[in-house]
PDB file of C-alpha atoms and ligand atoms in Angstrom:
ATOM      1  CA  MET A   1       1.331 -20.652  29.295  1.00  0.00           C
ATOM      2  CA  ILE A   2       2.361 -21.985  32.685  1.00  0.00           C
ATOM      3  CA  LEU A   3       0.495 -24.950  34.165  1.00  0.00           C
ATOM      4  CA  ARG A   4      -0.519 -24.308  37.780  1.00  0.00           C
ATOM      5  CA  PRO A   5      -3.298 -26.858  38.398  1.00  0.00           C
ATOM      6  CA  SER A   6      -5.957 -26.001  40.954  1.00  0.00           C
ATOM      7  CA  PRO A   7      -7.997 -28.771  42.604  1.00  0.00           C
ATOM      8  CA  ASN A   8     -11.033 -26.465  42.733  1.00  0.00           C
ATOM      9  CA  HIS A   9     -13.260 -27.624  39.882  1.00  0.00           C
ATOM     10  CA  GLU A  10     -15.960 -30.128  38.984  1.00  0.00           C
ATOM     11  CA  PRO A  11     -17.947 -31.264  35.922  1.00  0.00           C
ATOM     12  CA  ARG A  12     -19.928 -28.581  34.127  1.00  0.00           C
ATOM     13  CA  ARG A  13     -23.711 -28.780  34.381  1.00  0.00           C
ATOM     14  CA  SER A  14     -24.163 -27.201  30.976  1.00  0.00           C
ATOM     15  CA  ALA A  15     -23.172 -28.610  27.607  1.00  0.00           C
ATOM     16  CA  ILE A  16     -22.632 -25.117  26.272  1.00  0.00           C
ATOM     17  CA  VAL A  17     -19.989 -22.587  27.287  1.00  0.00           C
ATOM     18  CA  ASP A  18     -21.176 -19.194  26.082  1.00  0.00           C
ATOM     19  CA  MET A  19     -19.848 -16.649  28.569  1.00  0.00           C
ATOM     20  CA  LEU A  20     -16.472 -15.150  29.392  1.00  0.00           C
ATOM     21  CA  VAL A  21     -16.198 -13.558  32.850  1.00  0.00           C
ATOM     22  CA  LEU A  22     -13.308 -11.213  33.588  1.00  0.00           C
ATOM     23  CA  HIS A  23     -12.067 -10.553  37.119  1.00  0.00           C
ATOM     24  CA  TYR A  24      -9.298  -8.906  39.013  1.00  0.00           C
ATOM     25  CA  THR A  25      -7.662 -10.817  41.828  1.00  0.00           C
ATOM     26  CA  GLY A  26      -8.073  -8.023  44.397  1.00  0.00           C
ATOM     27  CA  MET A  27      -5.101  -9.211  46.411  1.00  0.00           C
ATOM     28  CA  LEU A  28      -1.724  -7.693  47.239  1.00  0.00           C
ATOM     29  CA  ASP A  29       0.186  -9.719  44.654  1.00  0.00           C
ATOM     30  CA  GLY A  30      -0.018 -12.460  42.053  1.00  0.00           C
ATOM     31  CA  PRO A  31       1.681 -15.290  43.968  1.00  0.00           C
ATOM     32  CA  GLY A  32      -0.743 -14.795  46.870  1.00  0.00           C
ATOM     33  CA  ALA A  33      -3.681 -14.900  44.486  1.00  0.00           C
ATOM     34  CA  LEU A  34      -2.411 -18.069  42.792  1.00  0.00           C
ATOM     35  CA  GLU A  35      -1.975 -19.722  46.157  1.00  0.00           C
ATOM     36  CA  ARG A  36      -5.517 -18.856  47.183  1.00  0.00           C
ATOM     37  CA  LEU A  37      -7.000 -20.040  43.872  1.00  0.00           C
ATOM     38  CA  CYS A  38      -5.188 -23.373  44.241  1.00  0.00           C
ATOM     39  CA  ASP A  39      -5.984 -23.947  47.910  1.00  0.00           C
ATOM     40  CA  PRO A  40      -8.649 -26.662  48.337  1.00  0.00           C
ATOM     41  CA  ALA A  41      -9.851 -24.937  51.512  1.00  0.00           C
ATOM     42  CA  THR A  42     -10.902 -21.729  49.714  1.00  0.00           C
ATOM     43  CA  LYS A  43     -13.164 -23.439  47.145  1.00  0.00           C
ATOM     44  CA  VAL A  44     -12.395 -20.726  44.610  1.00  0.00           C
ATOM     45  CA  SER A  45     -10.586 -20.916  41.287  1.00  0.00           C
ATOM     46  CA  ALA A  46     -10.543 -19.630  37.738  1.00  0.00           C
ATOM     47  CA  HIS A  47      -9.511 -21.153  34.439  1.00  0.00           C
ATOM     48  CA  TYR A  48      -6.669 -18.668  33.992  1.00  0.00           C
ATOM     49  CA  VAL A  49      -4.695 -16.069  35.917  1.00  0.00           C
ATOM     50  CA  ILE A  50      -2.754 -13.386  34.065  1.00  0.00           C
ATOM     51  CA  GLU A  51       0.105 -11.623  35.839  1.00  0.00           C
ATOM     52  CA  GLU A  52       0.839  -7.956  35.278  1.00  0.00           C
ATOM     53  CA  ASP A  53       3.944  -8.923  33.263  1.00  0.00           C
ATOM     54  CA  GLY A  54       1.811 -10.984  30.868  1.00  0.00           C
ATOM     55  CA  ARG A  55       2.551 -14.488  32.153  1.00  0.00           C
ATOM     56  CA  VAL A  56      -0.513 -16.704  31.796  1.00  0.00           C
ATOM     57  CA  PHE A  57      -1.203 -19.426  34.349  1.00  0.00           C
ATOM     58  CA  ALA A  58      -3.606 -22.252  33.455  1.00  0.00           C
ATOM     59  CA  LEU A  59      -5.367 -23.498  36.597  1.00  0.00           C
ATOM     60  CA  VAL A  60      -8.463 -25.356  35.441  1.00  0.00           C
ATOM     61  CA  ASP A  61      -9.126 -27.114  32.128  1.00  0.00           C
ATOM     62  CA  GLU A  62     -11.733 -25.308  30.026  1.00  0.00           C
ATOM     63  CA  SER A  63     -13.869 -28.443  29.958  1.00  0.00           C
ATOM     64  CA  ARG A  64     -14.371 -28.201  33.733  1.00  0.00           C
ATOM     65  CA  ARG A  65     -16.498 -25.945  35.944  1.00  0.00           C
ATOM     66  CA  ALA A  66     -14.188 -23.523  37.779  1.00  0.00           C
ATOM     67  CA  TRP A  67     -15.414 -21.651  40.825  1.00  0.00           C
ATOM     68  CA  HIS A  68     -15.032 -17.960  40.036  1.00  0.00           C
ATOM     69  CA  ALA A  69     -18.446 -16.379  39.611  1.00  0.00           C
ATOM     70  CA  GLY A  70     -20.246 -17.128  42.876  1.00  0.00           C
ATOM     71  CA  ALA A  71     -23.836 -15.970  43.244  1.00  0.00           C
ATOM     72  CA  GLY A  72     -24.883 -13.977  40.209  1.00  0.00           C
ATOM     73  CA  SER A  73     -27.107 -13.736  37.191  1.00  0.00           C
ATOM     74  CA  TRP A  74     -26.845 -12.845  33.511  1.00  0.00           C
ATOM     75  CA  ARG A  75     -29.733 -12.980  31.054  1.00  0.00           C
ATOM     76  CA  GLY A  76     -31.599 -15.010  33.655  1.00  0.00           C
ATOM     77  CA  GLU A  77     -28.896 -17.672  33.944  1.00  0.00           C
ATOM     78  CA  THR A  78     -27.715 -18.155  37.523  1.00  0.00           C
ATOM     79  CA  ASP A  79     -25.273 -21.060  37.146  1.00  0.00           C
ATOM     80  CA  ILE A  80     -22.677 -18.830  35.547  1.00  0.00           C
ATOM     81  CA  ASN A  81     -19.783 -21.143  36.424  1.00  0.00           C
ATOM     82  CA  SER A  82     -21.249 -23.972  34.375  1.00  0.00           C
ATOM     83  CA  ARG A  83     -21.524 -21.790  31.268  1.00  0.00           C
ATOM     84  CA  SER A  84     -18.428 -19.655  31.469  1.00  0.00           C
ATOM     85  CA  ILE A  85     -14.677 -19.379  31.247  1.00  0.00           C
ATOM     86  CA  GLY A  86     -13.234 -17.284  34.081  1.00  0.00           C
ATOM     87  CA  ILE A  87     -10.050 -15.220  33.793  1.00  0.00           C
ATOM     88  CA  GLU A  88      -8.430 -13.456  36.741  1.00  0.00           C
ATOM     89  CA  LEU A  89      -6.201 -10.452  36.083  1.00  0.00           C
ATOM     90  CA  VAL A  90      -3.671  -9.771  38.801  1.00  0.00           C
ATOM     91  CA  ASN A  91      -4.480  -6.338  40.244  1.00  0.00           C
ATOM     92  CA  PRO A  92      -4.706  -5.216  43.886  1.00  0.00           C
ATOM     93  CA  GLY A  93      -8.213  -3.959  43.189  1.00  0.00           C
ATOM     94  CA  HIS A  94     -10.205  -1.244  44.910  1.00  0.00           C
ATOM     95  CA  GLU A  95      -9.303  -2.567  48.348  1.00  0.00           C
ATOM     96  CA  PHE A  96      -5.517  -2.668  48.058  1.00  0.00           C
ATOM     97  CA  GLY A  97      -4.588  -0.018  45.487  1.00  0.00           C
ATOM     98  CA  TYR A  98      -6.479  -0.254  42.207  1.00  0.00           C
ATOM     99  CA  ARG A  99      -4.229   0.598  39.286  1.00  0.00           C
ATOM    100  CA  PRO A 100      -4.280   0.458  35.479  1.00  0.00           C
ATOM    101  CA  PHE A 101      -3.814  -2.921  33.820  1.00  0.00           C
ATOM    102  CA  PRO A 102      -0.346  -2.897  32.151  1.00  0.00           C
ATOM    103  CA  TYR A 103      -0.046  -3.419  28.403  1.00  0.00           C
ATOM    104  CA  PRO A 104       1.709  -6.834  28.636  1.00  0.00           C
ATOM    105  CA  GLN A 105      -1.156  -8.106  30.783  1.00  0.00           C
ATOM    106  CA  ILE A 106      -3.806  -6.862  28.367  1.00  0.00           C
ATOM    107  CA  ASP A 107      -1.871  -8.156  25.348  1.00  0.00           C
ATOM    108  CA  ALA A 108      -1.756 -11.605  26.965  1.00  0.00           C
ATOM    109  CA  LEU A 109      -5.466 -11.394  27.741  1.00  0.00           C
ATOM    110  CA  ILE A 110      -6.270 -10.538  24.128  1.00  0.00           C
ATOM    111  CA  GLU A 111      -4.267 -13.482  22.807  1.00  0.00           C
ATOM    112  CA  LEU A 112      -5.791 -15.886  25.332  1.00  0.00           C
ATOM    113  CA  THR A 113      -9.300 -14.600  24.646  1.00  0.00           C
ATOM    114  CA  ARG A 114      -8.923 -14.953  20.878  1.00  0.00           C
ATOM    115  CA  GLY A 115      -8.352 -18.676  21.390  1.00  0.00           C
ATOM    116  CA  ILE A 116     -11.243 -19.011  23.840  1.00  0.00           C
ATOM    117  CA  LEU A 117     -13.610 -17.308  21.376  1.00  0.00           C
ATOM    118  CA  VAL A 118     -12.568 -19.815  18.704  1.00  0.00           C
ATOM    119  CA  ARG A 119     -13.107 -22.794  21.009  1.00  0.00           C
ATOM    120  CA  HIS A 120     -16.482 -21.702  22.439  1.00  0.00           C
ATOM    121  CA  PRO A 121     -19.584 -19.998  20.977  1.00  0.00           C
ATOM    122  CA  ILE A 122     -19.405 -16.877  23.153  1.00  0.00           C
ATOM    123  CA  PRO A 123     -21.320 -13.908  21.695  1.00  0.00           C
ATOM    124  CA  PRO A 124     -19.842 -10.417  22.236  1.00  0.00           C
ATOM    125  CA  ARG A 125     -22.567  -9.407  24.704  1.00  0.00           C
ATOM    126  CA  ASN A 126     -21.577 -12.339  26.913  1.00  0.00           C
ATOM    127  CA  VAL A 127     -18.047 -11.064  27.458  1.00  0.00           C
ATOM    128  CA  VAL A 128     -18.738  -9.611  30.883  1.00  0.00           C
ATOM    129  CA  ALA A 129     -17.243  -8.262  34.064  1.00  0.00           C
ATOM    130  CA  HIS A 130     -17.719 -10.048  37.348  1.00  0.00           C
ATOM    131  CA  ALA A 131     -19.447  -6.815  38.433  1.00  0.00           C
ATOM    132  CA  ASP A 132     -21.917  -7.188  35.532  1.00  0.00           C
ATOM    133  CA  ILE A 133     -23.189 -10.516  36.827  1.00  0.00           C
ATOM    134  CA  ALA A 134     -23.049  -9.631  40.551  1.00  0.00           C
ATOM    135  CA  PRO A 135     -23.682  -5.877  40.719  1.00  0.00           C
ATOM    136  CA  THR A 136     -24.417  -5.738  44.449  1.00  0.00           C
ATOM    137  CA  ARG A 137     -21.345  -7.748  45.462  1.00  0.00           C
ATOM    138  CA  LYS A 138     -18.542  -7.100  43.010  1.00  0.00           C
ATOM    139  CA  GLU A 139     -16.651  -4.259  41.325  1.00  0.00           C
ATOM    140  CA  ASP A 140     -14.118  -6.193  39.275  1.00  0.00           C
ATOM    141  CA  PRO A 141     -12.348  -5.821  36.939  1.00  0.00           C
ATOM    142  CA  GLY A 142     -13.578  -2.272  37.340  1.00  0.00           C
ATOM    143  CA  GLU A 143     -13.593   1.068  35.587  1.00  0.00           C
ATOM    144  CA  LEU A 144      -9.894   0.986  34.628  1.00  0.00           C
ATOM    145  CA  PHE A 145     -10.353  -2.100  32.480  1.00  0.00           C
ATOM    146  CA  PRO A 146      -9.953  -1.164  28.783  1.00  0.00           C
ATOM    147  CA  TRP A 147     -13.316  -2.426  27.496  1.00  0.00           C
ATOM    148  CA  GLN A 148     -13.395   0.186  24.747  1.00  0.00           C
ATOM    149  CA  SER A 149     -10.120  -0.747  23.073  1.00  0.00           C
ATOM    150  CA  LEU A 150     -10.809  -4.451  23.453  1.00  0.00           C
ATOM    151  CA  ALA A 151     -14.089  -4.037  21.590  1.00  0.00           C
ATOM    152  CA  GLU A 152     -13.155  -1.389  19.042  1.00  0.00           C
ATOM    153  CA  ILE A 153      -9.645  -2.555  18.171  1.00  0.00           C
ATOM    154  CA  HIS A 154      -9.727  -6.271  18.914  1.00  0.00           C
ATOM    155  CA  GLY A 155     -13.385  -7.215  18.431  1.00  0.00           C
ATOM    156  CA  ILE A 156     -13.707  -8.608  21.966  1.00  0.00           C
ATOM    157  CA  GLY A 157     -17.005  -7.663  23.637  1.00  0.00           C
ATOM    158  CA  LEU A 158     -19.174  -4.685  22.741  1.00  0.00           C
ATOM    159  CA  TRP A 159     -18.658  -0.946  23.020  1.00  0.00           C
ATOM    160  CA  PRO A 160     -21.633   1.368  22.522  1.00  0.00           C
ATOM    161  CA  CYS A 161     -21.350   4.534  20.460  1.00  0.00           C
ATOM    162  CA  GLY A 162     -24.640   6.160  21.298  1.00  0.00           C
ATOM    163  CA  GLU A 163     -25.544   9.838  21.466  1.00  0.00           C
ATOM    164  CA  PRO A 164     -27.066  10.982  24.782  1.00  0.00           C
ATOM    165  CA  VAL A 165     -30.845  10.675  24.861  1.00  0.00           C
ATOM    166  CA  GLU A 166     -33.586  12.115  27.029  1.00  0.00           C
ATOM    167  CA  PRO A 167     -33.905   9.499  29.821  1.00  0.00           C
ATOM    168  CA  PRO A 168     -37.072   7.409  29.511  1.00  0.00           C
ATOM    169  CA  PRO A 169     -39.117   6.531  32.639  1.00  0.00           C
ATOM    170  CA  VAL A 170     -37.200   4.423  35.174  1.00  0.00           C
ATOM    171  CA  PRO A 171     -39.145   1.184  34.502  1.00  0.00           C
ATOM    172  CA  VAL A 172     -38.194   1.425  30.829  1.00  0.00           C
ATOM    173  CA  ILE A 173     -34.524   1.866  31.706  1.00  0.00           C
ATOM    174  CA  LEU A 174     -34.604  -1.097  34.081  1.00  0.00           C
ATOM    175  CA  ALA A 175     -36.341  -3.229  31.471  1.00  0.00           C
ATOM    176  CA  GLY A 176     -33.569  -2.323  29.036  1.00  0.00           C
ATOM    177  CA  LEU A 177     -30.839  -3.239  31.519  1.00  0.00           C
ATOM    178  CA  ALA A 178     -32.585  -6.525  32.298  1.00  0.00           C
ATOM    179  CA  HIS A 179     -33.001  -7.269  28.614  1.00  0.00           C
ATOM    180  CA  TYR A 180     -29.292  -6.704  28.091  1.00  0.00           C
ATOM    181  CA  GLY A 181     -28.559  -9.145  30.915  1.00  0.00           C
ATOM    182  CA  TYR A 182     -28.401  -7.357  34.258  1.00  0.00           C
ATOM    183  CA  ASP A 183     -30.090  -8.385  37.468  1.00  0.00           C
ATOM    184  CA  VAL A 184     -31.931  -5.153  38.315  1.00  0.00           C
ATOM    185  CA  ALA A 185     -33.209  -6.107  41.771  1.00  0.00           C
ATOM    186  CA  ASP A 186     -31.039  -3.256  43.055  1.00  0.00           C
ATOM    187  CA  PRO A 187     -31.486  -0.584  40.350  1.00  0.00           C
ATOM    188  CA  THR A 188     -28.650   1.687  41.479  1.00  0.00           C
ATOM    189  CA  ALA A 189     -26.196  -1.216  41.720  1.00  0.00           C
ATOM    190  CA  ALA A 190     -27.194  -2.364  38.234  1.00  0.00           C
ATOM    191  CA  LEU A 191     -26.695   1.154  36.849  1.00  0.00           C
ATOM    192  CA  VAL A 192     -23.277   1.498  38.495  1.00  0.00           C
ATOM    193  CA  ALA A 193     -22.237  -1.887  37.099  1.00  0.00           C
ATOM    194  CA  PHE A 194     -23.409  -0.808  33.649  1.00  0.00           C
ATOM    195  CA  GLN A 195     -21.452   2.429  33.965  1.00  0.00           C
ATOM    196  CA  ARG A 196     -18.297   0.663  35.168  1.00  0.00           C
ATOM    197  CA  HIS A 197     -18.365  -1.296  31.931  1.00  0.00           C
ATOM    198  CA  PHE A 198     -19.831   1.097  29.380  1.00  0.00           C
ATOM    199  CA  ARG A 199     -19.397   4.659  30.774  1.00  0.00           C
ATOM    200  CA  PRO A 200     -16.462   4.195  33.158  1.00  0.00           C
ATOM    201  CA  TRP A 201     -15.497   7.854  33.635  1.00  0.00           C
ATOM    202  CA  SER A 202     -18.496   8.656  35.812  1.00  0.00           C
ATOM    203  CA  LEU A 203     -20.037   6.111  38.193  1.00  0.00           C
ATOM    204  CA  THR A 204     -23.071   7.999  39.446  1.00  0.00           C
ATOM    205  CA  GLY A 205     -25.648   5.225  39.434  1.00  0.00           C
ATOM    206  CA  GLU A 206     -27.999   7.700  37.780  1.00  0.00           C
ATOM    207  CA  ALA A 207     -29.818   7.156  34.520  1.00  0.00           C
ATOM    208  CA  ASP A 208     -28.430  10.294  32.899  1.00  0.00           C
ATOM    209  CA  PRO A 209     -28.707  11.034  29.151  1.00  0.00           C
ATOM    210  CA  GLU A 210     -25.245   9.618  28.347  1.00  0.00           C
ATOM    211  CA  THR A 211     -25.891   6.354  30.219  1.00  0.00           C
ATOM    212  CA  CYS A 212     -29.290   5.953  28.565  1.00  0.00           C
ATOM    213  CA  GLY A 213     -27.814   6.671  25.123  1.00  0.00           C
ATOM    214  CA  ARG A 214     -25.229   3.962  25.620  1.00  0.00           C
ATOM    215  CA  LEU A 215     -27.775   1.446  26.801  1.00  0.00           C
ATOM    216  CA  ARG A 216     -29.962   2.205  23.809  1.00  0.00           C
ATOM    217  CA  ALA A 217     -26.989   1.721  21.484  1.00  0.00           C
ATOM    218  CA  LEU A 218     -26.238  -1.692  23.003  1.00  0.00           C
ATOM    219  CA  LEU A 219     -29.837  -2.813  22.731  1.00  0.00           C
ATOM    220  CA  ARG A 220     -29.792  -1.780  19.060  1.00  0.00           C
ATOM    221  CA  VAL A 221     -26.676  -3.842  18.420  1.00  0.00           C
ATOM    222  CA  MET A 222     -28.460  -6.864  19.881  1.00  0.00           C
ATOM    223  CA  ARG A 223     -31.401  -6.652  17.500  1.00  0.00           C
TER     224      ARG A 223
HETATM  225 ZN1   ZN B   1     -14.241 -11.525  40.491  1.00  0.00          ZN
END
């Protein structure tokens, strides 16, 4: 763990920290991203940055409110920064050459996350992508992020194993997405965000049988 303090933080407005938000940096390289996240003029930060080689940089103390989520919503909560830990994974992102997250980076993320989940009461359904909480604005960490192996092998987050189902009427699907946590003001954006996380091989934005089966499986896990 390398200390790289950022000035961009403030007191939390929530006593409870129950979300983990994962990002990619979406910049050409790691040093540039670290510089930006530590620049007082940008007013952005995260608690941690993980380089592709697995080095972990600590920018903001977990007790403080880092500025990573921006405008967003999850399960009706809109002050995500006050309730979450934010981790940035170095990756050029969709704009500059999106590529798979290397094993050393994911291994470091798993180790870091294990500690975070011990220190804070974060339920598996609240381990989310930035795109999950801001579906109209964000794509990160995106469809190459290994959500499935994190959940199935390491117990971090959820992964649905649901058979395809006949799609219910659209309002029922949207109610299900909203119940799981999504802001469904833009239904297609919410569906794409869901697919990026839980059915990442096909981002159609359509409520097809496979997507609906996976949503149903997640809602069952919650009960
Ligand atoms: Zn982000």
